[in-house]
Amino acid sequence: AGLRLDIAEGAYAELKENKGAFAIKKGDIQNSQLYHRIHNTTADEKMPPPESNLSLSEIEKKLLTKWIEQGAEYKPHC
């Protein structure tokens, strides 16, 4: 889909298929598609998608939610 969450520029960019929407909107979970998708149970909207055979734990979801609420700052890996 062309979405890059591994780099800040891609994650903060406006979504091409949905003008005015963002994968991550710093400090704003309601306008962050990442938040909605990790909490969604619909197969078409859920992230990660069911066919990946991957899932996020409730702790991971809470951590991502808190990270977005606190400004979603990307830091380099050590």
Short mmCIF file of N, CA, C and O in Angstrom, two decimals:
data_model
loop_
_atom_site.label_atom_id
_atom_site.label_comp_id
_atom_site.label_asym_id
_atom_site.label_seq_id
_atom_site.Cartn_x
_atom_site.Cartn_y
_atom_site.Cartn_z
N ALA A 1 0.82 -1.20 0.00
CA ALA A 1 0.00 0.00 0.00
C ALA A 1 0.86 1.25 0.00
O ALA A 1 0.35 2.34 -0.03
N GLY A 2 2.17 1.09 0.07
CA GLY A 2 3.05 2.24 0.05
C GLY A 2 3.20 2.94 1.37
O GLY A 2 3.84 3.97 1.47
N LEU A 3 2.60 2.41 2.41
CA LEU A 3 2.68 3.01 3.74
C LEU A 3 3.95 2.56 4.43
O LEU A 3 4.23 1.38 4.52
N ARG A 4 4.73 3.52 4.93
CA ARG A 4 5.98 3.22 5.63
C ARG A 4 5.85 3.69 7.07
O ARG A 4 5.84 4.88 7.34
N LEU A 5 5.75 2.73 7.99
CA LEU A 5 5.70 3.07 9.41
C LEU A 5 7.06 2.98 10.06
O LEU A 5 7.23 3.37 11.21
N ASP A 6 8.05 2.48 9.33
CA ASP A 6 9.38 2.31 9.89
C ASP A 6 10.21 3.58 9.85
O ASP A 6 11.28 3.65 10.44
N ILE A 7 9.72 4.60 9.14
CA ILE A 7 10.40 5.90 9.11
C ILE A 7 9.39 6.99 9.43
O ILE A 7 8.23 6.92 9.03
N ALA A 8 9.84 7.99 10.17
CA ALA A 8 8.94 9.05 10.64
C ALA A 8 8.24 9.76 9.49
O ALA A 8 7.03 10.01 9.55
N GLU A 9 8.97 10.10 8.44
CA GLU A 9 8.38 10.85 7.33
C GLU A 9 7.20 10.12 6.71
O GLU A 9 6.20 10.74 6.36
N GLY A 10 7.31 8.82 6.58
CA GLY A 10 6.22 8.04 6.03
C GLY A 10 5.05 7.90 6.98
O GLY A 10 3.89 7.98 6.58
N ALA A 11 5.36 7.72 8.25
CA ALA A 11 4.31 7.51 9.25
C ALA A 11 3.50 8.77 9.49
O ALA A 11 2.30 8.69 9.77
N TYR A 12 4.11 9.93 9.39
CA TYR A 12 3.41 11.19 9.65
C TYR A 12 2.75 11.78 8.41
O TYR A 12 2.01 12.74 8.48
N ALA A 13 3.02 11.20 7.25
CA ALA A 13 2.50 11.74 5.99
C ALA A 13 0.99 11.52 5.87
O ALA A 13 0.43 10.57 6.42
N GLU A 14 0.37 12.40 5.11
CA GLU A 14 -1.06 12.24 4.82
C GLU A 14 -1.23 10.99 3.95
O GLU A 14 -0.44 10.72 3.05
N LEU A 15 -2.27 10.20 4.24
CA LEU A 15 -2.51 8.98 3.49
C LEU A 15 -3.00 9.32 2.08
O LEU A 15 -3.92 10.13 1.91
N LYS A 16 -2.40 8.70 1.09
CA LYS A 16 -2.73 8.98 -0.31
C LYS A 16 -4.18 8.62 -0.63
O LYS A 16 -4.85 9.33 -1.36
N GLU A 17 -4.64 7.50 -0.09
CA GLU A 17 -5.99 7.03 -0.42
C GLU A 17 -7.08 7.69 0.41
O GLU A 17 -8.25 7.48 0.16
N ASN A 18 -6.69 8.51 1.39
CA ASN A 18 -7.68 9.12 2.27
C ASN A 18 -7.20 10.51 2.68
O ASN A 18 -6.58 10.67 3.73
N LYS A 19 -7.47 11.49 1.85
CA LYS A 19 -7.01 12.86 2.11
C LYS A 19 -7.50 13.35 3.47
O LYS A 19 -8.64 13.14 3.84
N GLY A 20 -6.61 13.97 4.20
CA GLY A 20 -6.93 14.49 5.52
C GLY A 20 -6.73 13.48 6.63
O GLY A 20 -6.89 13.79 7.80
N ALA A 21 -6.36 12.24 6.27
CA ALA A 21 -6.11 11.20 7.27
C ALA A 21 -4.62 10.91 7.32
O ALA A 21 -3.90 11.05 6.34
N PHE A 22 -4.18 10.50 8.47
CA PHE A 22 -2.76 10.23 8.70
C PHE A 22 -2.60 8.87 9.37
O PHE A 22 -3.43 8.47 10.17
N ALA A 23 -1.52 8.17 9.05
CA ALA A 23 -1.24 6.91 9.74
C ALA A 23 -1.03 7.22 11.22
O ALA A 23 -1.62 6.58 12.08
N ILE A 24 -0.21 8.23 11.49
CA ILE A 24 0.03 8.67 12.86
C ILE A 24 -0.10 10.17 12.92
O ILE A 24 0.60 10.89 12.20
N LYS A 25 -0.97 10.66 13.76
CA LYS A 25 -1.13 12.09 14.01
C LYS A 25 -0.60 12.31 15.42
O LYS A 25 -1.20 11.86 16.41
N LYS A 26 0.54 12.97 15.53
CA LYS A 26 1.21 13.15 16.82
C LYS A 26 0.26 13.69 17.88
O LYS A 26 -0.37 14.72 17.69
N GLY A 27 0.17 12.96 19.00
CA GLY A 27 -0.64 13.39 20.12
C GLY A 27 -2.13 13.24 19.95
O GLY A 27 -2.90 13.67 20.80
N ASP A 28 -2.58 12.63 18.87
CA ASP A 28 -4.01 12.59 18.53
C ASP A 28 -4.43 11.19 18.09
O ASP A 28 -4.37 10.87 16.90
N ILE A 29 -4.87 10.36 19.03
CA ILE A 29 -5.24 8.99 18.67
C ILE A 29 -6.48 8.95 17.79
O ILE A 29 -6.61 8.08 16.94
N GLN A 30 -7.40 9.88 17.98
CA GLN A 30 -8.64 9.87 17.20
C GLN A 30 -8.39 10.10 15.71
O GLN A 30 -9.15 9.64 14.88
N ASN A 31 -7.33 10.80 15.37
CA ASN A 31 -7.01 11.07 13.98
C ASN A 31 -5.79 10.29 13.50
O ASN A 31 -5.16 10.66 12.51
N SER A 32 -5.45 9.22 14.20
CA SER A 32 -4.34 8.34 13.83
C SER A 32 -4.91 7.00 13.39
O SER A 32 -5.48 6.25 14.20
N GLN A 33 -4.75 6.69 12.11
CA GLN A 33 -5.26 5.43 11.58
C GLN A 33 -4.60 4.23 12.25
O GLN A 33 -5.24 3.19 12.42
N LEU A 34 -3.35 4.36 12.65
CA LEU A 34 -2.67 3.26 13.34
C LEU A 34 -3.45 2.85 14.58
O LEU A 34 -3.70 1.66 14.81
N TYR A 35 -3.87 3.81 15.37
CA TYR A 35 -4.65 3.52 16.58
C TYR A 35 -5.93 2.75 16.23
O TYR A 35 -6.23 1.72 16.83
N HIS A 36 -6.67 3.24 15.26
CA HIS A 36 -7.94 2.60 14.90
C HIS A 36 -7.73 1.19 14.34
O HIS A 36 -8.50 0.29 14.64
N ARG A 37 -6.68 1.02 13.57
CA ARG A 37 -6.46 -0.29 12.95
C ARG A 37 -5.96 -1.34 13.94
O ARG A 37 -6.33 -2.51 13.81
N ILE A 38 -5.17 -0.97 14.92
CA ILE A 38 -4.71 -1.98 15.87
C ILE A 38 -5.81 -2.39 16.84
O ILE A 38 -5.74 -3.45 17.43
N HIS A 39 -6.84 -1.55 16.96
CA HIS A 39 -7.97 -1.87 17.84
C HIS A 39 -9.19 -2.40 17.07
O HIS A 39 -10.18 -2.77 17.68
N ASN A 40 -9.10 -2.44 15.75
CA ASN A 40 -10.21 -2.89 14.92
C ASN A 40 -10.27 -4.41 14.88
O ASN A 40 -9.25 -5.08 14.88
N THR A 41 -11.46 -4.97 14.82
CA THR A 41 -11.62 -6.42 14.73
C THR A 41 -12.12 -6.87 13.36
O THR A 41 -12.19 -8.06 13.10
N THR A 42 -12.42 -5.94 12.49
CA THR A 42 -12.87 -6.26 11.13
C THR A 42 -11.66 -6.67 10.30
O THR A 42 -10.66 -5.96 10.25
N ALA A 43 -11.74 -7.80 9.64
CA ALA A 43 -10.62 -8.35 8.88
C ALA A 43 -10.04 -7.37 7.87
O ALA A 43 -8.83 -7.29 7.70
N ASP A 44 -10.90 -6.59 7.20
CA ASP A 44 -10.43 -5.64 6.18
C ASP A 44 -9.67 -4.46 6.77
O ASP A 44 -8.87 -3.83 6.07
N GLU A 45 -9.91 -4.14 8.02
CA GLU A 45 -9.33 -2.96 8.65
C GLU A 45 -8.26 -3.28 9.70
O GLU A 45 -7.50 -2.41 10.09
N LYS A 46 -8.23 -4.50 10.17
CA LYS A 46 -7.37 -4.89 11.28
C LYS A 46 -5.89 -4.84 10.90
O LYS A 46 -5.50 -5.18 9.79
N MET A 47 -5.08 -4.41 11.87
CA MET A 47 -3.64 -4.35 11.68
C MET A 47 -2.97 -5.00 12.88
O MET A 47 -3.29 -4.62 14.01
N PRO A 48 -2.08 -5.95 12.68
CA PRO A 48 -1.71 -6.53 11.40
C PRO A 48 -2.84 -7.38 10.83
O PRO A 48 -3.68 -7.87 11.58
N PRO A 49 -2.87 -7.54 9.51
CA PRO A 49 -3.97 -8.28 8.88
C PRO A 49 -3.95 -9.75 9.29
O PRO A 49 -2.88 -10.32 9.53
N PRO A 50 -5.11 -10.36 9.38
CA PRO A 50 -5.21 -11.76 9.81
C PRO A 50 -4.34 -12.72 8.99
O PRO A 50 -3.76 -13.65 9.54
N GLU A 51 -4.21 -12.47 7.69
CA GLU A 51 -3.43 -13.38 6.85
C GLU A 51 -1.93 -13.36 7.15
O GLU A 51 -1.19 -14.23 6.72
N SER A 52 -1.49 -12.38 7.93
CA SER A 52 -0.07 -12.32 8.30
C SER A 52 0.25 -13.32 9.42
O SER A 52 1.42 -13.58 9.68
N ASN A 53 -0.79 -13.83 10.08
CA ASN A 53 -0.62 -14.72 11.23
C ASN A 53 0.16 -14.06 12.37
O ASN A 53 0.81 -14.73 13.15
N LEU A 54 0.10 -12.75 12.43
CA LEU A 54 0.73 -11.98 13.49
C LEU A 54 -0.36 -11.29 14.30
O LEU A 54 -1.46 -11.07 13.80
N SER A 55 -0.05 -10.95 15.52
CA SER A 55 -1.02 -10.21 16.34
C SER A 55 -0.27 -9.36 17.35
O SER A 55 0.91 -9.58 17.62
N LEU A 56 -0.98 -8.39 17.88
CA LEU A 56 -0.43 -7.54 18.94
C LEU A 56 -1.11 -7.91 20.25
O LEU A 56 -2.32 -8.13 20.29
N SER A 57 -0.33 -7.94 21.31
CA SER A 57 -0.90 -8.19 22.63
C SER A 57 -1.58 -6.92 23.11
O SER A 57 -1.37 -5.82 22.56
N GLU A 58 -2.39 -7.03 24.13
CA GLU A 58 -3.04 -5.84 24.71
C GLU A 58 -1.99 -4.86 25.23
O GLU A 58 -2.17 -3.65 25.11
N ILE A 59 -0.91 -5.38 25.77
CA ILE A 59 0.17 -4.51 26.27
C ILE A 59 0.80 -3.74 25.12
O ILE A 59 1.05 -2.53 25.23
N GLU A 60 1.04 -4.40 23.99
CA GLU A 60 1.61 -3.72 22.82
C GLU A 60 0.66 -2.65 22.29
O GLU A 60 1.09 -1.56 21.91
N LYS A 61 -0.64 -2.95 22.27
CA LYS A 61 -1.62 -1.95 21.82
C LYS A 61 -1.63 -0.74 22.74
O LYS A 61 -1.69 0.40 22.28
N LYS A 62 -1.58 -0.99 24.04
CA LYS A 62 -1.56 0.11 25.01
C LYS A 62 -0.29 0.94 24.86
O LYS A 62 -0.32 2.17 24.96
N LEU A 63 0.83 0.27 24.62
CA LEU A 63 2.09 0.97 24.44
C LEU A 63 2.06 1.87 23.21
O LEU A 63 2.48 3.03 23.25
N LEU A 64 1.55 1.35 22.10
CA LEU A 64 1.44 2.15 20.88
C LEU A 64 0.48 3.33 21.07
O LEU A 64 0.74 4.44 20.61
N THR A 65 -0.63 3.08 21.76
CA THR A 65 -1.59 4.14 22.03
C THR A 65 -0.94 5.25 22.86
O THR A 65 -1.06 6.44 22.54
N LYS A 66 -0.25 4.87 23.91
CA LYS A 66 0.42 5.85 24.77
C LYS A 66 1.49 6.62 24.00
O LYS A 66 1.62 7.83 24.15
N TRP A 67 2.22 5.91 23.15
CA TRP A 67 3.26 6.55 22.34
C TRP A 67 2.65 7.63 21.43
O TRP A 67 3.18 8.74 21.33
N ILE A 68 1.54 7.33 20.79
CA ILE A 68 0.87 8.32 19.94
C ILE A 68 0.41 9.50 20.78
O ILE A 68 0.62 10.66 20.42
N GLU A 69 -0.24 9.22 21.91
CA GLU A 69 -0.74 10.28 22.79
C GLU A 69 0.38 11.21 23.27
O GLU A 69 0.18 12.41 23.45
N GLN A 70 1.57 10.64 23.46
CA GLN A 70 2.71 11.41 23.96
C GLN A 70 3.53 12.07 22.86
O GLN A 70 4.58 12.61 23.12
N GLY A 71 3.03 12.04 21.64
CA GLY A 71 3.69 12.76 20.56
C GLY A 71 4.37 11.90 19.51
O GLY A 71 4.93 12.43 18.55
N ALA A 72 4.35 10.60 19.66
CA ALA A 72 4.86 9.67 18.64
C ALA A 72 6.24 10.04 18.11
O ALA A 72 6.47 10.14 16.92
N GLU A 73 7.15 10.27 19.01
CA GLU A 73 8.51 10.66 18.62
C GLU A 73 9.31 9.43 18.19
O GLU A 73 9.42 8.45 18.92
N TYR A 74 9.87 9.50 16.98
CA TYR A 74 10.74 8.45 16.50
C TYR A 74 12.14 8.70 17.02
O TYR A 74 12.61 9.83 17.03
N LYS A 75 12.79 7.66 17.47
CA LYS A 75 14.17 7.74 17.94
C LYS A 75 14.98 6.68 17.21
O LYS A 75 14.48 5.58 16.96
N PRO A 76 16.25 6.98 16.90
CA PRO A 76 17.07 5.96 16.22
C PRO A 76 17.32 4.77 17.12
O PRO A 76 17.41 4.90 18.34
N HIS A 77 17.41 3.60 16.49
CA HIS A 77 17.73 2.38 17.24
C HIS A 77 19.20 2.38 17.59
O HIS A 77 20.04 2.82 16.80
N CYS A 78 19.52 1.87 18.73
CA CYS A 78 20.93 1.78 19.15
C CYS A 78 21.55 0.49 18.69
O CYS A 78 20.97 -0.49 18.53
#
